Coordinates of C-alpha atoms and ligand atoms in Angstrom, one line a residue:
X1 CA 0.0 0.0 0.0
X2 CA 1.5 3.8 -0.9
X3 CA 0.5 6.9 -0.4
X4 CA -0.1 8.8 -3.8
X5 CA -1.0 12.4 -2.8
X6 CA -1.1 14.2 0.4
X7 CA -3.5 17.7 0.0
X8 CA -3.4 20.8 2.4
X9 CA -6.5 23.3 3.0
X10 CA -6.7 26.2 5.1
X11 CA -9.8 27.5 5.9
X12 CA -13.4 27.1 7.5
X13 CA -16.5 28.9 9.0
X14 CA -14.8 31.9 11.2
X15 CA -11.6 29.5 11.5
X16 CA -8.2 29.0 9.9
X17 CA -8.2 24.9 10.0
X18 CA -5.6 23.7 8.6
X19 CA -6.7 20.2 7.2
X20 CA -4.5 17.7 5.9
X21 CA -6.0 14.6 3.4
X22 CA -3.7 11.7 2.7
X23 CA -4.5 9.7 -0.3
X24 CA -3.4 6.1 -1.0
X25 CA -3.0 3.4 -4.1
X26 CA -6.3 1.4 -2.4
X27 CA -9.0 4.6 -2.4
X28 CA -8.5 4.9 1.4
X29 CA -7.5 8.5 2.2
X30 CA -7.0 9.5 6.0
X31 CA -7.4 13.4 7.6
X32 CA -5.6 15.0 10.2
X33 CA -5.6 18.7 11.5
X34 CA -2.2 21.0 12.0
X35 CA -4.4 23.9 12.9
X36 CA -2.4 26.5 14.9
X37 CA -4.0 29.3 16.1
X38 CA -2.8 32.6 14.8
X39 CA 0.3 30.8 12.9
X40 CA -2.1 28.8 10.6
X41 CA -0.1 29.7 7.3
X42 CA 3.4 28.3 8.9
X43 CA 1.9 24.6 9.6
X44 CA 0.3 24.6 6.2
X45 CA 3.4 25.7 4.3
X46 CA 5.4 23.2 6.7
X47 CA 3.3 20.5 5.3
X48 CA 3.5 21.5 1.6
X49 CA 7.2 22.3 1.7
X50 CA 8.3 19.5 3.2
X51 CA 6.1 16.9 4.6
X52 CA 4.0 15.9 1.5
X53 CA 6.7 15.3 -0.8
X54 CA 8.5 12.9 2.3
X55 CA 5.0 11.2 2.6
X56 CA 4.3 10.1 -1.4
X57 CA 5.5 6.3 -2.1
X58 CA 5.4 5.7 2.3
X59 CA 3.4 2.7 3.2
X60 CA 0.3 4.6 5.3
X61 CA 0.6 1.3 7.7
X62 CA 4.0 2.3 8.9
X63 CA 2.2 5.1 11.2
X64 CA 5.7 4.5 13.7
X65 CA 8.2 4.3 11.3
X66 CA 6.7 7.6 9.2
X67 CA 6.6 9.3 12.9
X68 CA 10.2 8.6 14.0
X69 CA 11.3 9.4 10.5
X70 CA 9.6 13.1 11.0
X71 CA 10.7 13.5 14.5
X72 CA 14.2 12.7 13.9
X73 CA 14.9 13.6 10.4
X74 CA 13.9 17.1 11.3
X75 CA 17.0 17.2 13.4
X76 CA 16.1 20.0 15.4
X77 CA 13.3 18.6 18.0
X78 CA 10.0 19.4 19.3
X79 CA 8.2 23.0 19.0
X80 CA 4.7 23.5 18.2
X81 CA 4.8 24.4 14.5
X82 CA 6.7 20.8 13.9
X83 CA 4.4 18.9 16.3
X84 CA 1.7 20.4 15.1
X85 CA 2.5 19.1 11.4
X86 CA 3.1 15.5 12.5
X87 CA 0.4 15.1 14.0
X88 CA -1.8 15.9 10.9
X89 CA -0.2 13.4 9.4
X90 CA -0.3 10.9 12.6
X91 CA -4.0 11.3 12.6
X92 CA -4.6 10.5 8.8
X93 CA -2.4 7.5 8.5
X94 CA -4.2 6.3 12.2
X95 CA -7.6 7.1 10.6
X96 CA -6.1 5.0 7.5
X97 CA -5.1 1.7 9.7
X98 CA -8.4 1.7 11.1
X99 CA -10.5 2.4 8.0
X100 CA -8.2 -0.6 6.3
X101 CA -9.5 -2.9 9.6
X102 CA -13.2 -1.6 9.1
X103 CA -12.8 -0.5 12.7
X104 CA -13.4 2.0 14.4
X105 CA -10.3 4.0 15.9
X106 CA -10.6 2.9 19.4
X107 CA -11.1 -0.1 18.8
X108 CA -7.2 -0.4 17.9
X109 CA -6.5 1.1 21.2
X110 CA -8.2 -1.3 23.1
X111 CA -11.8 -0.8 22.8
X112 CA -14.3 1.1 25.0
X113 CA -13.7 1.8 28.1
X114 CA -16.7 3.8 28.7
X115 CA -19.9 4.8 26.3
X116 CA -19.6 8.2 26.4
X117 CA -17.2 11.2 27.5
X118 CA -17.8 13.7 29.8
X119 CA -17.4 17.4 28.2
X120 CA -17.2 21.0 29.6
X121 CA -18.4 23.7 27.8
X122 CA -17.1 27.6 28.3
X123 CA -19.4 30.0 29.8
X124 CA -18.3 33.2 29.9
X125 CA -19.9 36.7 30.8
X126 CA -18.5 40.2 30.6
X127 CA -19.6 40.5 34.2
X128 CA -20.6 37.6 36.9
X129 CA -24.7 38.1 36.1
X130 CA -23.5 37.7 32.4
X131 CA -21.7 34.5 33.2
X132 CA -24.7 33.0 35.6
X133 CA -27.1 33.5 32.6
X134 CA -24.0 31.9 30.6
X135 CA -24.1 28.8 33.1
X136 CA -27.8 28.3 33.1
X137 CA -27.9 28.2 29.0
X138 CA -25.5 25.3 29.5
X139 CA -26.6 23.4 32.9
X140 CA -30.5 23.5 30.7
X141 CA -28.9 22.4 27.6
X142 CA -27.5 19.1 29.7
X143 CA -23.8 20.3 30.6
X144 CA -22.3 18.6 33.7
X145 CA -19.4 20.5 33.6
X146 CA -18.9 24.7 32.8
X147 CA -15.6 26.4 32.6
X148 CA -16.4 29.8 33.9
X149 CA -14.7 33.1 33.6
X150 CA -16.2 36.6 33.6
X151 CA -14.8 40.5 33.6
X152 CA -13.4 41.9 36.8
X153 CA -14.7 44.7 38.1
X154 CA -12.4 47.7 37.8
X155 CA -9.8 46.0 35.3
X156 CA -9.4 48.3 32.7
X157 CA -9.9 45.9 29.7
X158 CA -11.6 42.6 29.0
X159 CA -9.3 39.6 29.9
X160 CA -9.0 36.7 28.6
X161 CA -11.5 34.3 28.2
X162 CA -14.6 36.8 28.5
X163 CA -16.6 37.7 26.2
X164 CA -18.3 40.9 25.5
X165 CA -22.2 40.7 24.4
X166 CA -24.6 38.4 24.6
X167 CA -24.7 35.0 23.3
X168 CA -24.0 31.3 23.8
X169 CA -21.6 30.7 21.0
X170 CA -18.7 33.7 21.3
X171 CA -15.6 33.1 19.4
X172 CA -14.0 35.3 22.0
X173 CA -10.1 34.0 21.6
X174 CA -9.2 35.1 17.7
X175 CA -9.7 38.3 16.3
X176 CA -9.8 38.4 12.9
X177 CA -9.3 41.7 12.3
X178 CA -5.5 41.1 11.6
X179 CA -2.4 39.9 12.6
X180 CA -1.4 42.7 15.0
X181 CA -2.8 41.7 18.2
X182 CA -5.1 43.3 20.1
X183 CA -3.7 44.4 23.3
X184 CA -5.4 44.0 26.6
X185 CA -4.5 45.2 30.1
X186 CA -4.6 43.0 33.4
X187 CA -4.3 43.4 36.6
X188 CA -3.8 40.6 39.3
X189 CA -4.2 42.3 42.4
X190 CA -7.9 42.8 41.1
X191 CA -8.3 39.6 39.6
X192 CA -6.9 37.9 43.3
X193 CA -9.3 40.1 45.2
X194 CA -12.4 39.6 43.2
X195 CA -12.7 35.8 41.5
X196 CA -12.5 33.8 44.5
X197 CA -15.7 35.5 45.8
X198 CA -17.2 35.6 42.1
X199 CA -16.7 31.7 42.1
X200 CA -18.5 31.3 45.7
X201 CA -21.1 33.1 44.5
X202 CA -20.9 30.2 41.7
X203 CA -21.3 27.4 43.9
X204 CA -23.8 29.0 46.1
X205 CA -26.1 29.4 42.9
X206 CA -25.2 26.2 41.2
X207 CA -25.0 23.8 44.2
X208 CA -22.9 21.4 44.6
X209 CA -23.2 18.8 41.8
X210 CA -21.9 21.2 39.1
X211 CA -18.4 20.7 38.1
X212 CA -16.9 24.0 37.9
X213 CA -13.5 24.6 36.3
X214 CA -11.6 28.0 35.9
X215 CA -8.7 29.1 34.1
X216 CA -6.3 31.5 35.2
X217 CA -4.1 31.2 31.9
X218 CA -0.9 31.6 33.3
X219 CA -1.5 34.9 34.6
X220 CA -0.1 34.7 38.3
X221 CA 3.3 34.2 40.0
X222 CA 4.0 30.6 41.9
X223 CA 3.2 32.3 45.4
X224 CA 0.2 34.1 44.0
X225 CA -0.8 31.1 42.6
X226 CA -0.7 29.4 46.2
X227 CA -2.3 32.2 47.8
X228 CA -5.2 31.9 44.9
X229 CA -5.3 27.8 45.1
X230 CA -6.0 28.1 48.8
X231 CA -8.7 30.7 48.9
X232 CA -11.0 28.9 46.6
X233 CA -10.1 25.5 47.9
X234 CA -13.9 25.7 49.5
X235 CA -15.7 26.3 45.9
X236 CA -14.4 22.6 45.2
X237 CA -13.6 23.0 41.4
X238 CA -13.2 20.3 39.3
X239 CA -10.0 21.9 38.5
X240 CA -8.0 25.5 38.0
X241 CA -6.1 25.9 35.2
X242 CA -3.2 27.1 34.5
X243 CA -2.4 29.1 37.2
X244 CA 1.5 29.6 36.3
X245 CA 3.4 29.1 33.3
X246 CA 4.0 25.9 33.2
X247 CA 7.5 26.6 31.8
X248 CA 8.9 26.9 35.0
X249 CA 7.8 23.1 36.5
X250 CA 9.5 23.3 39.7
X251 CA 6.8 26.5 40.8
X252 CA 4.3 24.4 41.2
X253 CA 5.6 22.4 44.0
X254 CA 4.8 25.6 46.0
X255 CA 1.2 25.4 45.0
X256 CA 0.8 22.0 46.4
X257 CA 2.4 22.7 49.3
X258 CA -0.3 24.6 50.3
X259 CA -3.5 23.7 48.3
X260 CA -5.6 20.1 47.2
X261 CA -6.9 22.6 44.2
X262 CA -6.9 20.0 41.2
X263 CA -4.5 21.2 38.6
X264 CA -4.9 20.9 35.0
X265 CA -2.1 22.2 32.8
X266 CA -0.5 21.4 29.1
X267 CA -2.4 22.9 26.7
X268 CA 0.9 24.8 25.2
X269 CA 3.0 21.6 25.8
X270 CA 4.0 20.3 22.3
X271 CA 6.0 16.8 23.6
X272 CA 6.3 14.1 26.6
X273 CA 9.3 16.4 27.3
X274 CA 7.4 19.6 28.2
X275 CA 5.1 16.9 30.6
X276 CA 7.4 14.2 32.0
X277 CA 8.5 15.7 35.1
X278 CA 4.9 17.3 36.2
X279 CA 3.4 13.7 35.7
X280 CA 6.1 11.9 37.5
X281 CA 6.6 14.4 40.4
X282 CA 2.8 14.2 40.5
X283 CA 2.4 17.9 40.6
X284 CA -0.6 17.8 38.8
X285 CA -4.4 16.0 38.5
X286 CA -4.8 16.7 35.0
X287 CA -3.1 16.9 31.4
X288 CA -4.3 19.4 29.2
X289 CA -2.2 18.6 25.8
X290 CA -4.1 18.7 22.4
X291 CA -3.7 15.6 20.0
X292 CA -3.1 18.1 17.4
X293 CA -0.3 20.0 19.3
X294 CA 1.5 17.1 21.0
X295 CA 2.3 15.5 17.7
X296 CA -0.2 12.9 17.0
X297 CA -1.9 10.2 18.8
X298 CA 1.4 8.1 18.4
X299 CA 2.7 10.4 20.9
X300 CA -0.4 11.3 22.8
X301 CA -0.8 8.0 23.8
X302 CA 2.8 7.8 25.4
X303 CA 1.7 10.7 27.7
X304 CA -1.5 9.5 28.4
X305 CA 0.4 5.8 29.4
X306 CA 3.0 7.7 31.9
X307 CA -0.1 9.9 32.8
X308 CA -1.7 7.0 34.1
X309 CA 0.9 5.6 36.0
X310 CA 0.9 8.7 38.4
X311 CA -3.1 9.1 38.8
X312 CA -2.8 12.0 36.2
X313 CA -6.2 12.0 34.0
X314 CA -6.9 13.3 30.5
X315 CA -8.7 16.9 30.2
X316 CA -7.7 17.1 26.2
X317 CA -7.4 20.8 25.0
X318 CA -10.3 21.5 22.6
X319 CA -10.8 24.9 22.2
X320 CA -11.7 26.4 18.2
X321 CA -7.6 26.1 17.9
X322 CA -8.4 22.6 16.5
X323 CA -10.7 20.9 13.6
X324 CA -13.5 19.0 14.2
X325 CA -10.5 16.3 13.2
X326 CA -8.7 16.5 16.2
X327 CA -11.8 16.2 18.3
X328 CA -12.9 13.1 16.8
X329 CA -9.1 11.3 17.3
X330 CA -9.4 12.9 21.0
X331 CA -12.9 11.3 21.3
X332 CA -11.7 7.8 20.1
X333 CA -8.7 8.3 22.5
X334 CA -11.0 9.5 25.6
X335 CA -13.9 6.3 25.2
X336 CA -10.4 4.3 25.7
X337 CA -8.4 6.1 28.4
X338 CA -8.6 3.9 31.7
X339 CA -7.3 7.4 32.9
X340 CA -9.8 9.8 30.9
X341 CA -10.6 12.6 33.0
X342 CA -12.9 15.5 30.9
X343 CA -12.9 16.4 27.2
X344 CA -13.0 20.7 26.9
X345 CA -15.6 20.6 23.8
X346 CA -16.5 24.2 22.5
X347 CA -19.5 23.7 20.4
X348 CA -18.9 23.1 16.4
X349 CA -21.4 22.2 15.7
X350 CA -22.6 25.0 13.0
X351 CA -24.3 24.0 10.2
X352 CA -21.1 24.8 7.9
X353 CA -18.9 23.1 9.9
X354 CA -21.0 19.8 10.0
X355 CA -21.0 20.4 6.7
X356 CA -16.9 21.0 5.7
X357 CA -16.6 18.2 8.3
X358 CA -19.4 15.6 8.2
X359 CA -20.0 12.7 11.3
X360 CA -21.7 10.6 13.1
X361 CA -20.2 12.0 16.5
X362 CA -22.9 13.6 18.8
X363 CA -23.3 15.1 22.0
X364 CA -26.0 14.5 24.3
X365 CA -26.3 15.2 27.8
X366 CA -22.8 16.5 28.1
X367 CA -21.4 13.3 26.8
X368 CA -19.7 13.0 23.5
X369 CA -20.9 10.0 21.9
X370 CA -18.1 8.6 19.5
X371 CA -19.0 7.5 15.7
X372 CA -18.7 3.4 14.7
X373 CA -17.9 4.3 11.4
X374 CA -14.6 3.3 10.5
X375 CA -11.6 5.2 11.3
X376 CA -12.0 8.2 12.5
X377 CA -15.7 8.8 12.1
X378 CA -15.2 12.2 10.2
X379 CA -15.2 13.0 7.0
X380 CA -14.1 16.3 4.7
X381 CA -16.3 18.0 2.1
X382 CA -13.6 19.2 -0.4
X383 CA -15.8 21.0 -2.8
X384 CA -17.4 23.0 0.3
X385 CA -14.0 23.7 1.7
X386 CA -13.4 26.3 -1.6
X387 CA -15.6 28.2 0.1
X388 CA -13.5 29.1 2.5
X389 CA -9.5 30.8 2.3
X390 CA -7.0 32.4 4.9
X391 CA -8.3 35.3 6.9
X392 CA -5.6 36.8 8.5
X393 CA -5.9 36.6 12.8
X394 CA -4.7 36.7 15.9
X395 CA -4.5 36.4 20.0
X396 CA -4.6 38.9 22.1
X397 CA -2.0 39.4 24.2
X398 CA -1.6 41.3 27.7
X399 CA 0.4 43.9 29.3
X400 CA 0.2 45.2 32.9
X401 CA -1.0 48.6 33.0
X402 CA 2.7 50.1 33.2
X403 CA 3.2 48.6 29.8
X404 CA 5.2 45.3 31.0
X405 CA 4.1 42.4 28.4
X406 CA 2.3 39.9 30.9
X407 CA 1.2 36.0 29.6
X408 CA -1.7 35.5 27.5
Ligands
KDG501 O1 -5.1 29.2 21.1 C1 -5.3 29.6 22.4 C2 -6.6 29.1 22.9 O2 -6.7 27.7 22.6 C3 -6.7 29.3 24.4 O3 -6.8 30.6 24.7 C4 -7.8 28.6 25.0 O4 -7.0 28.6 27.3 C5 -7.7 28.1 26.4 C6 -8.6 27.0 26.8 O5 -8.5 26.6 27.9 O6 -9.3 26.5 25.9
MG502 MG1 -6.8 27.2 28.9

């Protein structure tokens, strides 16, 4: 079996998805997503340059081999643009093996482990009435689990994660009015003195069988991190998020010493290597990586294996920086997982994307219900994708208001 052509697209409804679709000598073609958020040209041309030509006369079966060959012919390791572009290409010849076994993917992993996966959708309020009516369109739409963030009072710009305006289906994280980011100011002594009471107030309203998650987006500094950890500890969230850059792996040590907060962290991690320590030194409840970001489900899998050895569950990245693709490899990978934690599952389900991206995947009461169709369940409307091109976007980013360039 060969692979004969390998085709890159880059476009969709409000996104930049970057969709790769491996063809082969038998009629079987496989998909995989290298969407990058706000760097969506670089993954495509990364593919076109170099990948597709590497890939054509490659036996599709040899998923390992064609990994290794990518990870270590590129010499110089790791990073998310690289990662990013192997995994598009991990996912399609995956999707590939499992269409050529009539199987659905999991099944190759080791079958179900449960029927369905529990998701969290993002409710988000430019101020905390804003966010309760936010909450309550998703608890009475079925959702066990809300992340929730909302505007600060006093801070002098929206932050991140909050949404201006009403409406249950913001894209509030890229702006497509260019690629010069928007700027945004935060302040954490306001944030510190305010959210902990704002997520009381949560609880209070909710009661106690929501699961409540919050991300602090690596806004504070390891002993402000602590200081947070511990004064929510009563709201019991399902987890916090975030709350350092995880660059710096050693900080969180502090945060343990002096909170049970669950921690989930890893959705800018790109390798085992940005994880290994965190899992092993058990310094955190939950790994955050993306399949698409983290090179594959070849290399996915080896996190969520070590992962599992130190009670560290899944809680897969899936905000709209990846394709409907990647969430249908996560959702094979999370019905398996002995250690599956949470899926994060912003809703695409828009007509035009079920449309550029057709399955048999569905939600329903804040489980995601995984597609027996072989493969990966998903499939990609090529005449409906030239609809769509590169629109040029971006992240914000954030200073403090004396002009020092903070973390986004
Ligand atoms: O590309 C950046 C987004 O994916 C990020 O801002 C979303 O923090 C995020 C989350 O938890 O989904
Ligand atoms: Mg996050």
């Amino acid at each position: 079996m060969k692979i004969t052509s390998a085709k890159v697209f880059v476009g969709g409804p409000g996104k930049n998805y970057v969709t790769l679709k491996i063809e082969t000598d038998q009629g079987i073609h496989g998909l995989g997503d290298a969407t990058i958020n706000g760097r969506e040209t670089l993954t495509a041309a990364y593919l076109q340059d170099y990948t597709v030509p590497n890939l054509i006369g490659k036996d599709p079966r040899n998923s390992e081999d064609i990994w290794q060959f990518f990870y270590r012919g590129a010499y110089f390791r790791r990073g998310p643009l690289a990662m990013t572009v192997f995994a598009a290409v991990d996912m399609a010849l995956w999707d590939i093996k499992a269409k050529i076994a009539g199987l659905p993917l999991y099944q190759l992993f080791g079958g179900k482990s449960r029927e369905g996966a529990l998701v969290y959708a993002h409710a988000t309020g430019s101020d905390l009435e804003d966010l309760m009516d936010s909450i309550s369109y998703y608890v009475e739409q079925g959702y066990k689990a809300v992340r929730v963030q909302c505007g600060v009072p006093g801070m002098p710009s929206a932050s991140y994660g909050v949404s201006e305006g009403k409406g249950q289906n913001r894209n509030y994280i890229t702006d497509f009015s260019g690629i010069i980011p928007k700027e945004e100011i935060w302040d954490t002594d306001l944030y510190m003195r305010y959210m902990p009471g704002a997520l009381a107030e949560i609880r209070d309203r909710f009661g106690p069988d929501l699961k409540i998650l919050h991300d602090v987006h690596h806004r504070l500094l390891p002993r402000e991190a602590a200081e947070f950890a511990k004064a929510v500890e009563p709201v019991r969230l399902y987890w916090l998020e975030d709350p350092t850059p995880a660059d710096d792996q050693d900080a969180l040590r502090l945060l343990r010493q002096h909170s049970t907060v669950p921690i989930a962290i890893g959705e800018v991690f790109n390798s085992i290597w940005d994880c290994n320590k965190l899992i092993e030194n058990e310094l955190i409840d939950f790994i955050r990586v993306a399949v698409s970001h983290v090179g594959g489900i070849t290399h996915a899998r080896r996190i969520v294996d070590l992962a599992a050895m130190h009670h560290v569950r899944t809680g897969f990245h899936g905000a709209p920086s990846h394709s409907p693709i990647c969430m249908a490899a996560q959702a094979h990978l999370n019905v398996w997982a002995p250690n599956f934690g949470i899926q994060e599952y912003l809703v695409l389900g828009t007509p035009e994307c079920d449309a550029l991206f057709p399955s048999e995947h569905y939600l329903k009461d804040g489980l995601f219900h995984v597609s027996d169709a072989p493969g990966l369940g998903i499939d990609f409307d090529e005449k409906e994708a030239a609809r769509y091109s590169y629109k040029p976007g971006s992240l914000p980013v954030a200073r403090l208001e004396d002009g020092t360039l903070w973390n986004y």
